[in-house]
Coordinates of C-alpha atoms in Angstrom, one line a residue:
M282 CA -149.4 -3.2 98.3
D283 CA -145.9 -3.1 96.9
I284 CA -144.3 -4.4 100.2
W285 CA -146.8 -7.6 101.0
L286 CA -145.8 -8.1 96.7
L287 CA -143.1 -7.8 98.6
I288 CA -143.1 -10.1 101.4
L289 CA -145.6 -12.4 99.4
L290 CA -142.1 -13.4 96.7
S291 CA -139.6 -13.1 99.5
L292 CA -141.6 -16.2 101.9
S293 CA -142.7 -17.7 98.7
F294 CA -138.8 -17.6 97.4
A295 CA -137.7 -18.9 101.2
T296 CA -140.3 -21.2 100.7
A297 CA -139.1 -22.7 97.3
L298 CA -135.4 -22.5 98.2
S299 CA -136.0 -24.9 101.4
L300 CA -138.0 -27.1 99.6
L301 CA -134.8 -27.7 97.0
L302 CA -132.6 -27.7 99.3
H303 CA -134.5 -30.5 101.8
H304 CA -134.9 -32.3 98.6
A305 CA -131.1 -32.3 98.7
T306 CA -130.3 -33.1 101.6
K307 CA -132.9 -36.3 101.3
K308 CA -131.5 -37.3 98.0
K309 CA -128.1 -37.4 99.3
R310 CA -128.3 -38.4 102.9
L311 CA -125.6 -41.4 103.6
P312 CA -127.5 -44.7 103.8
P313 CA -128.8 -45.5 107.1
G314 CA -127.4 -47.3 109.8
P315 CA -127.5 -47.8 114.0
P316 CA -126.1 -43.9 115.5
A317 CA -123.1 -43.2 116.0
V318 CA -120.7 -40.5 118.4
P319 CA -118.7 -38.8 116.5
I320 CA -114.9 -39.8 116.1
I321 CA -115.4 -42.8 117.9
G322 CA -118.2 -43.5 115.6
N323 CA -120.5 -46.7 116.3
L324 CA -120.8 -47.8 119.7
F325 CA -121.8 -51.5 119.7
W326 CA -118.0 -52.0 118.3
L327 CA -117.0 -51.6 122.5
R328 CA -119.3 -54.6 123.3
R329 CA -118.8 -56.5 119.8
S330 CA -115.4 -57.1 117.9
F331 CA -114.8 -57.3 114.6
Q332 CA -115.1 -61.2 114.5
E333 CA -118.5 -60.3 114.6
V334 CA -118.6 -58.0 111.5
E335 CA -120.9 -60.4 109.0
T336 CA -123.3 -61.0 112.2
I337 CA -124.1 -57.2 112.7
L338 CA -124.5 -56.1 109.5
R339 CA -127.4 -59.1 108.9
E340 CA -129.3 -57.7 111.8
L341 CA -128.9 -54.5 110.6
H342 CA -129.3 -55.1 106.6
A343 CA -133.1 -57.1 107.8
Q344 CA -133.8 -53.7 109.6
Y345 CA -132.6 -51.2 107.3
G346 CA -132.2 -52.9 103.5
P347 CA -129.9 -53.8 101.2
I348 CA -127.2 -50.6 102.1
V349 CA -125.8 -49.5 105.3
T350 CA -123.8 -47.5 106.9
L351 CA -121.7 -47.9 110.0
H352 CA -118.4 -45.9 111.4
V353 CA -115.4 -47.4 112.7
G354 CA -113.5 -44.3 114.3
S355 CA -115.1 -40.9 112.0
R356 CA -114.5 -42.7 109.0
P357 CA -118.1 -44.3 107.7
A358 CA -118.0 -47.7 106.2
I359 CA -121.0 -48.5 103.6
F360 CA -121.8 -52.5 103.2
I361 CA -123.6 -53.5 100.2
S362 CA -125.9 -56.8 99.8
D363 CA -127.8 -56.8 97.5
R364 CA -126.0 -58.3 94.3
T365 CA -128.6 -55.7 91.9
L366 CA -126.5 -52.8 93.5
A367 CA -123.0 -54.5 92.9
H368 CA -123.7 -54.4 89.4
R369 CA -125.2 -51.2 89.2
A370 CA -122.0 -50.1 91.5
L371 CA -119.1 -51.6 90.4
V372 CA -120.1 -52.7 86.3
E373 CA -122.3 -49.5 85.0
H374 CA -120.3 -47.5 87.2
G375 CA -117.1 -49.6 87.5
A376 CA -114.5 -45.6 86.7
T377 CA -116.1 -44.4 89.6
F378 CA -116.4 -47.0 92.4
S379 CA -112.4 -48.9 91.0
D380 CA -110.6 -46.4 93.8
R381 CA -109.4 -47.9 97.9
T382 CA -109.4 -46.0 100.2
P383 CA -106.4 -44.0 100.8
Q384 CA -104.2 -45.1 104.3
L385 CA -103.8 -44.4 107.2
P386 CA -100.8 -42.6 107.9
A387 CA -99.5 -44.2 111.0
L388 CA -99.6 -47.4 107.8
R389 CA -97.8 -45.5 105.9
F390 CA -94.3 -47.6 106.5
L391 CA -95.8 -50.6 105.1
G392 CA -95.9 -49.3 101.3
R393 CA -99.4 -50.4 100.4
D394 CA -99.9 -47.7 98.1
H395 CA -98.0 -49.7 95.2
L396 CA -99.8 -52.5 95.6
I397 CA -101.9 -53.3 92.9
S398 CA -105.1 -54.4 95.2
A399 CA -104.4 -51.2 97.5
A400 CA -103.2 -48.9 94.6
A401 CA -104.8 -45.6 93.8
Y402 CA -107.2 -46.1 90.3
G403 CA -105.1 -44.5 88.1
P404 CA -102.2 -44.9 86.3
L405 CA -99.6 -46.8 88.7
W406 CA -102.6 -49.2 89.7
R407 CA -103.5 -49.9 85.4
L408 CA -98.8 -50.8 85.0
L409 CA -98.3 -53.1 87.8
R410 CA -101.8 -54.7 86.5
R411 CA -100.9 -54.8 83.3
N412 CA -97.9 -56.1 84.1
L413 CA -98.8 -58.3 86.0
I414 CA -101.6 -60.1 83.2
S415 CA -99.6 -60.0 80.3
E416 CA -96.6 -61.3 81.5
I417 CA -97.4 -63.7 84.5
L418 CA -101.1 -65.0 84.2
H419 CA -101.1 -65.0 81.0
S420 CA -102.5 -68.0 79.6
S421 CA -98.7 -68.0 77.4
R422 CA -97.6 -68.0 80.6
V423 CA -99.7 -70.1 83.5
K424 CA -98.3 -73.2 81.0
V425 CA -95.1 -72.8 81.5
Y426 CA -95.6 -74.0 84.4
A427 CA -96.8 -77.0 84.4
H428 CA -93.5 -79.3 85.5
G429 CA -94.3 -77.0 88.3
R430 CA -97.3 -78.2 88.9
A431 CA -96.5 -81.6 88.3
W432 CA -93.9 -81.1 91.2
V433 CA -96.2 -79.8 93.0
L434 CA -99.0 -82.0 92.8
Q435 CA -96.1 -84.9 94.2
V436 CA -95.1 -82.7 96.9
L437 CA -98.7 -82.1 98.0
S438 CA -99.6 -86.3 97.1
N439 CA -96.2 -87.3 99.3
H440 CA -97.1 -85.0 102.1
L441 CA -100.6 -86.9 102.9
R442 CA -99.2 -90.2 102.1
S443 CA -96.7 -89.6 104.5
Q444 CA -99.6 -88.0 107.3
A445 CA -101.2 -91.3 105.9
A446 CA -98.8 -93.7 107.3
S447 CA -98.4 -92.3 111.1
N448 CA -101.5 -93.4 112.4
D449 CA -103.3 -96.6 112.1
A450 CA -106.7 -94.8 111.3
G451 CA -104.6 -93.7 107.9
A452 CA -106.5 -89.6 108.2
V453 CA -104.6 -86.8 107.7
T454 CA -105.4 -83.4 108.5
A455 CA -105.4 -81.6 105.2
V456 CA -105.0 -77.8 105.5
E457 CA -101.3 -77.4 106.5
S458 CA -101.0 -80.2 103.2
F459 CA -102.3 -77.8 100.7
Q460 CA -100.8 -74.6 102.4
F461 CA -97.6 -75.5 101.9
A462 CA -98.2 -77.2 98.5
M463 CA -99.8 -74.5 96.7
F464 CA -97.2 -72.1 98.0
C465 CA -94.7 -74.3 96.8
L466 CA -96.3 -73.5 93.2
L467 CA -96.1 -69.4 93.3
V468 CA -93.0 -69.1 95.7
L469 CA -92.0 -71.0 92.3
M470 CA -94.0 -68.6 89.8
C471 CA -92.5 -65.8 92.2
F472 CA -89.3 -66.5 92.2
G473 CA -88.4 -68.8 90.1
E474 CA -86.4 -71.2 91.9
K475 CA -87.9 -74.8 93.4
L476 CA -86.0 -73.9 97.1
D477 CA -85.9 -76.3 99.7
E478 CA -88.2 -76.8 101.7
K479 CA -86.5 -75.4 104.8
A480 CA -86.5 -72.2 102.5
I481 CA -90.2 -72.0 101.4
K482 CA -90.7 -72.8 105.2
D483 CA -88.9 -69.6 106.6
I484 CA -90.6 -67.8 104.0
E485 CA -94.3 -69.1 104.4
I486 CA -93.9 -68.4 108.2
A487 CA -92.6 -64.9 107.4
Q488 CA -96.2 -64.3 105.0
K489 CA -98.4 -65.9 107.6
S490 CA -97.2 -64.5 110.7
L491 CA -96.8 -60.9 109.2
L492 CA -100.9 -61.5 107.7
L493 CA -101.9 -62.6 110.9
Y494 CA -100.8 -60.0 112.9
S495 CA -102.0 -57.2 109.9
N496 CA -105.9 -57.3 112.2
K497 CA -104.0 -56.1 114.9
L498 CA -104.1 -53.0 113.0
N499 CA -107.4 -52.5 112.4
V500 CA -108.1 -50.7 116.4
L501 CA -105.8 -47.6 114.3
A502 CA -108.3 -47.4 112.6
F503 CA -110.0 -45.3 115.9
A504 CA -108.9 -41.9 116.6
P505 CA -105.9 -42.6 114.5
R506 CA -104.3 -39.5 115.3
I507 CA -103.6 -40.8 119.0
S508 CA -104.0 -44.7 118.9
R509 CA -101.0 -44.7 116.0
Y510 CA -99.1 -43.8 119.9
V511 CA -101.0 -45.8 122.3
F512 CA -100.6 -49.2 119.7
R513 CA -97.1 -47.8 119.4
D514 CA -95.8 -51.6 119.9
R515 CA -97.8 -52.8 117.6
I516 CA -96.4 -51.0 114.4
N517 CA -93.1 -52.3 116.2
T518 CA -94.0 -55.8 115.6
V519 CA -95.0 -55.3 112.2
L520 CA -91.8 -53.0 111.0
Q521 CA -90.0 -56.4 113.0
M522 CA -91.8 -59.0 110.9
R523 CA -91.7 -56.7 107.1
Q524 CA -87.7 -56.6 107.7
R525 CA -88.0 -60.3 108.5
Q526 CA -89.5 -60.7 105.3
E527 CA -86.8 -58.1 103.8
E528 CA -84.0 -60.8 105.0
L529 CA -85.3 -64.4 102.9
F530 CA -86.5 -62.0 99.5
V531 CA -84.1 -59.5 98.8
P532 CA -81.6 -62.2 98.3
L533 CA -83.7 -63.8 96.3
I534 CA -84.5 -60.4 94.3
R535 CA -81.0 -60.1 93.9
A536 CA -80.3 -63.5 92.1
R537 CA -82.9 -62.7 89.7
K538 CA -81.0 -59.6 88.8
E539 CA -77.5 -61.8 88.5
F540 CA -79.1 -63.6 86.2
K541 CA -81.0 -61.9 84.3
K542 CA -77.2 -60.5 83.1
Q543 CA -76.1 -63.4 83.0
Q544 CA -79.1 -64.9 80.5
Q545 CA -77.6 -68.3 81.4
R546 CA -77.7 -71.2 83.9
Q547 CA -76.5 -74.1 85.3
K548 CA -79.6 -76.0 85.2
S549 CA -81.3 -78.1 82.9
E550 CA -84.2 -76.3 80.9
E551 CA -86.6 -79.1 83.4
E552 CA -85.2 -77.9 86.3
R553 CA -85.6 -74.1 85.7
F554 CA -88.0 -71.3 84.3
V555 CA -87.2 -68.5 81.9
Y556 CA -89.4 -66.4 83.9
S557 CA -90.8 -65.4 87.6
Y558 CA -92.9 -62.6 88.6
V559 CA -89.7 -60.9 89.6
D560 CA -88.1 -60.9 86.5
S561 CA -90.8 -58.6 85.4
L562 CA -91.1 -56.6 87.9
L563 CA -87.5 -55.9 87.5
D564 CA -88.0 -53.9 84.2
I565 CA -90.2 -52.0 85.1
E566 CA -89.8 -47.8 84.9
L567 CA -92.6 -45.5 86.8
S568 CA -93.1 -42.9 84.7
E569 CA -95.1 -41.4 86.5
E570 CA -92.2 -41.0 88.9
G571 CA -89.3 -39.8 86.3
G572 CA -89.1 -43.5 85.1
R573 CA -87.1 -44.9 87.8
R574 CA -87.7 -48.7 88.8
L575 CA -89.1 -50.5 91.9
T576 CA -87.4 -50.6 95.0
E577 CA -86.3 -53.5 96.2
R578 CA -88.5 -52.8 99.0
E579 CA -91.1 -51.8 97.0
I580 CA -90.4 -55.4 95.0
V581 CA -90.8 -57.3 98.5
A582 CA -93.7 -56.2 99.0
L583 CA -95.5 -56.8 95.7
C584 CA -93.8 -60.9 96.1
S585 CA -96.0 -60.4 99.2
E586 CA -98.5 -59.6 97.8
F587 CA -98.4 -61.9 95.0
L588 CA -97.7 -65.1 97.7
N589 CA -100.6 -64.0 99.3
A590 CA -103.1 -63.5 96.6
G591 CA -102.4 -66.7 95.6
T592 CA -101.8 -68.7 98.5
D593 CA -104.8 -68.9 100.7
T594 CA -107.7 -68.5 98.9
T595 CA -107.2 -71.0 96.1
S596 CA -105.4 -73.5 100.1
T597 CA -109.0 -72.0 101.7
A598 CA -111.8 -73.3 99.2
L599 CA -109.4 -76.0 98.0
Q600 CA -110.4 -77.4 101.5
W601 CA -114.0 -76.4 101.5
I602 CA -114.6 -78.7 98.1
M603 CA -112.9 -81.3 99.3
A604 CA -114.5 -81.1 102.5
N605 CA -117.6 -81.4 100.9
L606 CA -116.7 -84.4 98.4
V607 CA -115.5 -86.4 102.3
K608 CA -119.0 -85.1 103.1
H609 CA -121.0 -86.1 99.8
Q610 CA -119.6 -89.6 99.2
D611 CA -122.2 -89.5 96.2
I612 CA -120.5 -86.5 94.7
Q613 CA -117.1 -87.7 95.0
S614 CA -117.9 -91.2 93.6
K615 CA -119.8 -89.5 90.2
L616 CA -116.9 -86.8 90.4
R617 CA -115.0 -89.7 90.3
E618 CA -116.3 -91.8 87.5
E619 CA -115.8 -88.5 85.0
I620 CA -112.0 -88.3 85.7
E621 CA -112.0 -91.9 84.5
G622 CA -114.9 -91.4 81.6
A623 CA -111.9 -88.9 80.6
V624 CA -108.6 -90.3 81.0
G625 CA -108.5 -93.5 81.7
S626 CA -107.9 -95.5 84.9
D627 CA -104.5 -95.6 84.7
A628 CA -103.6 -92.4 83.8
Q629 CA -100.9 -90.8 86.3
E630 CA -102.0 -87.4 86.4
I631 CA -105.0 -84.8 84.7
K632 CA -103.0 -82.0 82.8
E633 CA -104.8 -79.2 81.7
E634 CA -106.1 -80.1 78.6
D635 CA -108.1 -83.0 80.2
L636 CA -109.1 -80.8 82.5
Q637 CA -111.5 -79.8 79.2
K638 CA -113.4 -82.4 79.8
M639 CA -115.0 -82.5 82.8
P640 CA -118.7 -80.8 82.9
Y641 CA -118.4 -82.4 86.3
L642 CA -115.6 -81.0 87.4
K643 CA -116.0 -77.6 86.8
A644 CA -119.7 -77.6 88.6
V645 CA -118.0 -78.7 91.7
I646 CA -115.6 -75.8 92.0
K647 CA -118.6 -73.3 91.0
E648 CA -120.5 -74.8 93.5
G649 CA -117.7 -74.8 96.4
L650 CA -116.9 -70.7 95.4
R651 CA -120.3 -70.0 96.1
R652 CA -121.1 -72.2 98.4
H653 CA -118.2 -71.5 100.5
P654 CA -116.8 -67.4 99.4
P655 CA -113.0 -67.7 101.0
G656 CA -113.7 -64.2 100.6
H657 CA -117.2 -63.2 102.5
F658 CA -116.1 -59.4 101.6
V659 CA -114.1 -57.9 98.5
L660 CA -111.2 -55.5 99.4
P661 CA -113.1 -51.9 100.2
H662 CA -113.6 -49.7 97.1
T663 CA -114.0 -45.6 97.1
V664 CA -115.3 -43.4 94.6
T665 CA -113.5 -41.0 93.2
E666 CA -115.8 -38.2 93.8
D667 CA -118.9 -38.4 95.8
V668 CA -122.0 -40.4 94.2
V669 CA -126.1 -40.8 94.5
L670 CA -126.5 -44.7 94.4
D671 CA -130.1 -45.9 94.7
G672 CA -130.9 -42.3 96.5
Y673 CA -128.6 -42.1 99.0
L674 CA -124.9 -40.1 98.9
I675 CA -121.4 -42.8 98.5
P676 CA -118.8 -40.0 99.3
R677 CA -115.4 -39.1 98.7
G678 CA -113.1 -41.8 100.7
A679 CA -115.8 -43.8 102.5
S680 CA -115.1 -47.5 102.6
I681 CA -117.8 -49.2 100.5
N682 CA -117.5 -52.9 101.0
F683 CA -119.3 -55.5 98.9
M684 CA -121.0 -59.2 100.7
V685 CA -119.8 -61.5 98.8
A686 CA -121.0 -64.4 100.8
E687 CA -125.1 -62.8 101.2
M688 CA -124.8 -62.8 97.4
G689 CA -124.2 -66.2 96.7
W690 CA -126.7 -67.5 99.1
D691 CA -129.7 -65.5 98.1
G692 CA -132.4 -67.7 97.5
K693 CA -134.4 -65.6 95.0
V694 CA -131.1 -66.1 92.5
W695 CA -130.5 -70.4 94.0
E696 CA -132.7 -73.0 94.9
E697 CA -131.7 -74.2 98.7
P698 CA -128.7 -72.2 98.8
M699 CA -127.3 -73.5 101.7
E700 CA -126.8 -77.2 100.6
F701 CA -123.6 -77.9 98.4
K702 CA -125.6 -78.7 94.8
P703 CA -122.9 -78.8 91.6
E704 CA -125.5 -80.4 89.5
R705 CA -127.3 -76.2 89.9
F706 CA -124.6 -75.9 87.3
L707 CA -125.1 -78.2 85.4
A708 CA -128.1 -77.9 81.9
G709 CA -131.2 -76.9 83.7
G710 CA -129.5 -75.9 86.3
S711 CA -129.9 -72.4 87.6
G712 CA -126.7 -71.5 87.6
E713 CA -125.9 -72.7 84.3
G714 CA -123.9 -70.6 82.2
V715 CA -123.2 -68.6 85.2
D716 CA -120.7 -66.2 84.5
I717 CA -118.2 -65.6 87.7
T718 CA -116.9 -62.5 86.7
G719 CA -120.4 -60.8 86.6
S720 CA -120.2 -58.8 83.9
K721 CA -123.6 -59.1 82.5
E722 CA -125.2 -60.0 85.9
I723 CA -123.8 -60.7 89.5
K724 CA -125.2 -64.4 90.9
M725 CA -122.2 -65.0 92.6
M726 CA -118.8 -62.9 93.0
P727 CA -116.0 -65.2 94.3
F728 CA -113.2 -63.1 93.1
G729 CA -114.6 -59.7 92.7
V730 CA -116.7 -57.9 89.7
G731 CA -116.1 -54.9 87.7
R732 CA -112.6 -53.3 87.1
R733 CA -111.2 -54.9 90.3
I734 CA -111.5 -58.0 90.1
C735 CA -108.8 -60.0 91.0
P736 CA -106.9 -60.6 88.2
G737 CA -105.9 -64.0 89.1
I738 CA -109.6 -65.7 88.7
G739 CA -107.6 -67.8 86.1
L740 CA -104.6 -69.3 87.4
A741 CA -106.9 -69.7 90.7
M742 CA -109.8 -72.0 88.8
L743 CA -106.6 -73.4 86.8
H744 CA -105.6 -74.8 90.0
L745 CA -109.2 -75.6 91.8
E746 CA -109.8 -78.0 89.1
C747 CA -106.5 -78.9 88.3
F748 CA -105.7 -79.9 92.7
V749 CA -109.8 -81.5 93.3
A750 CA -108.9 -83.6 89.7
N751 CA -106.1 -85.4 90.6
L752 CA -106.6 -86.0 94.1
V753 CA -110.3 -87.4 94.1
K754 CA -107.8 -89.2 91.1
E755 CA -104.8 -90.8 93.1
F756 CA -106.8 -91.6 96.3
E757 CA -110.2 -92.2 98.0
W758 CA -111.2 -89.1 100.5
K759 CA -113.2 -91.3 103.7
P760 CA -115.1 -89.7 106.7
V761 CA -113.0 -90.7 110.0
E762 CA -114.8 -92.9 111.9
G763 CA -116.3 -92.0 115.2
E764 CA -116.3 -87.8 113.2
E765 CA -118.6 -85.9 111.1
V766 CA -117.1 -83.0 108.6
D767 CA -118.4 -80.1 110.5
L768 CA -118.4 -76.8 108.0
S769 CA -118.7 -74.2 111.0
E770 CA -117.1 -71.4 109.4
K771 CA -114.0 -69.4 111.0
P772 CA -112.8 -66.0 110.4
E773 CA -108.7 -65.7 109.8
F774 CA -107.3 -63.9 106.3
T775 CA -109.8 -66.2 104.6
V776 CA -113.0 -67.6 106.2
V777 CA -111.9 -71.1 107.5
M778 CA -113.4 -74.3 108.4
K779 CA -113.2 -73.6 112.6
N780 CA -112.4 -77.3 112.9
P781 CA -109.7 -77.7 110.7
L782 CA -111.1 -81.3 107.8
R783 CA -110.3 -84.6 108.8
A784 CA -110.2 -87.4 106.4
C785 CA -108.7 -90.8 105.9
I786 CA -107.1 -91.8 102.7
L787 CA -107.1 -94.5 100.8
P788 CA -105.1 -94.3 96.9
R789 CA -107.0 -96.0 94.4
T790 CA -106.3 -99.2 92.9
K791 CA -105.3 -99.1 89.8
I792 CA -108.1 -101.2 87.7

């Protein structure tokens, strides 16, 4: 009798333990996804490219739900398309979801650990981000660059006029002019110098070459211990590109060091800027590393990050917005009427304080960012420890990706989400009062959300409003005869127009 009781108790305990373990395993399994092979990952990468990732993900989300797992090599990558889940992760549990995926050993020479966008969530990241926000992106600092914005707008206007005058139709392919103008402004803010066009072009070429080539390093995620040797030539190419970057940046950095020692310049007050991003970086002391200063190589990397983050995203957004104004002449006319009503037809330039009187302009900018976010994904996050989200295990070290475009196109939030309708952001529209920082609720997140939100959100919005308003004030933008504006997309560093905008520009006649 005692033996049977012991056996019964043992079976009961084993059954209870099994049920508990099964429940724990079920509760903590990875989000669903297609089958994967150890080390290699999902086999469809062998026949589908990374360029097709969004198409693949839409198919997988339709099959598996709003949170899915892919495997790129041996590392899981989790993709979230649901705005409620994104808010829960990035805002409600922001501290946990604010880390970055560790750098591949083969790419540690890039020094990404000391970049704001890539640094681990901790003291170094806080120091670098706080420096950027308080020293360069603070509203009081941004105002100092008003003369710089006026200069760059003139540069842009001259480029467009010259291009239009070079052909009978008056047509321009605007994207290169947009990129160059924005790059001029960021170089000025970064190095504190109005460099000549050749110097700016040299830096721009070096930046873009490295940025576009870095996509070829994605292959190192597959079996990294092997691929780092198989693709050694790619690593060597990137090293050469970094060397070219240093050749261009280091003399400018040393010039700022010398200027800080002398505390004076020979240029007039209107021609110089008393403070630059480099100046702020030269003052940083890394308390976690014995109070040392940043090395020149680390400053080069941070300057490169600053230029990339502020140039391509903003110029891409600017092109998408102007493309829609060309395609929708009624929206352009309405915006032109608001501009004239706010500043008059004789105004030489729309200034920062004028922008506050233009609600329709702000609606146009927001609709452009909703419909055509420059980045369809935010930079991958990871968690500081294993956590459970929506019943699934999110393991430490996994890449967690949030699908920005899908959230901005959610038909449950936005009526006719694929249409360009700025009115939705005005009184009575579904986007009235929308908070693009997503602090209370995510309806769109073009700059990310939570603790890792883009620190340059305010500057980007100012630049977009300033450039769009002045471009519409100065020129009438019309389709090229016989051509339609093609809004097809192509992924590069940002998601750009597959066929760059071509438009006829006609200088506005003053009344």
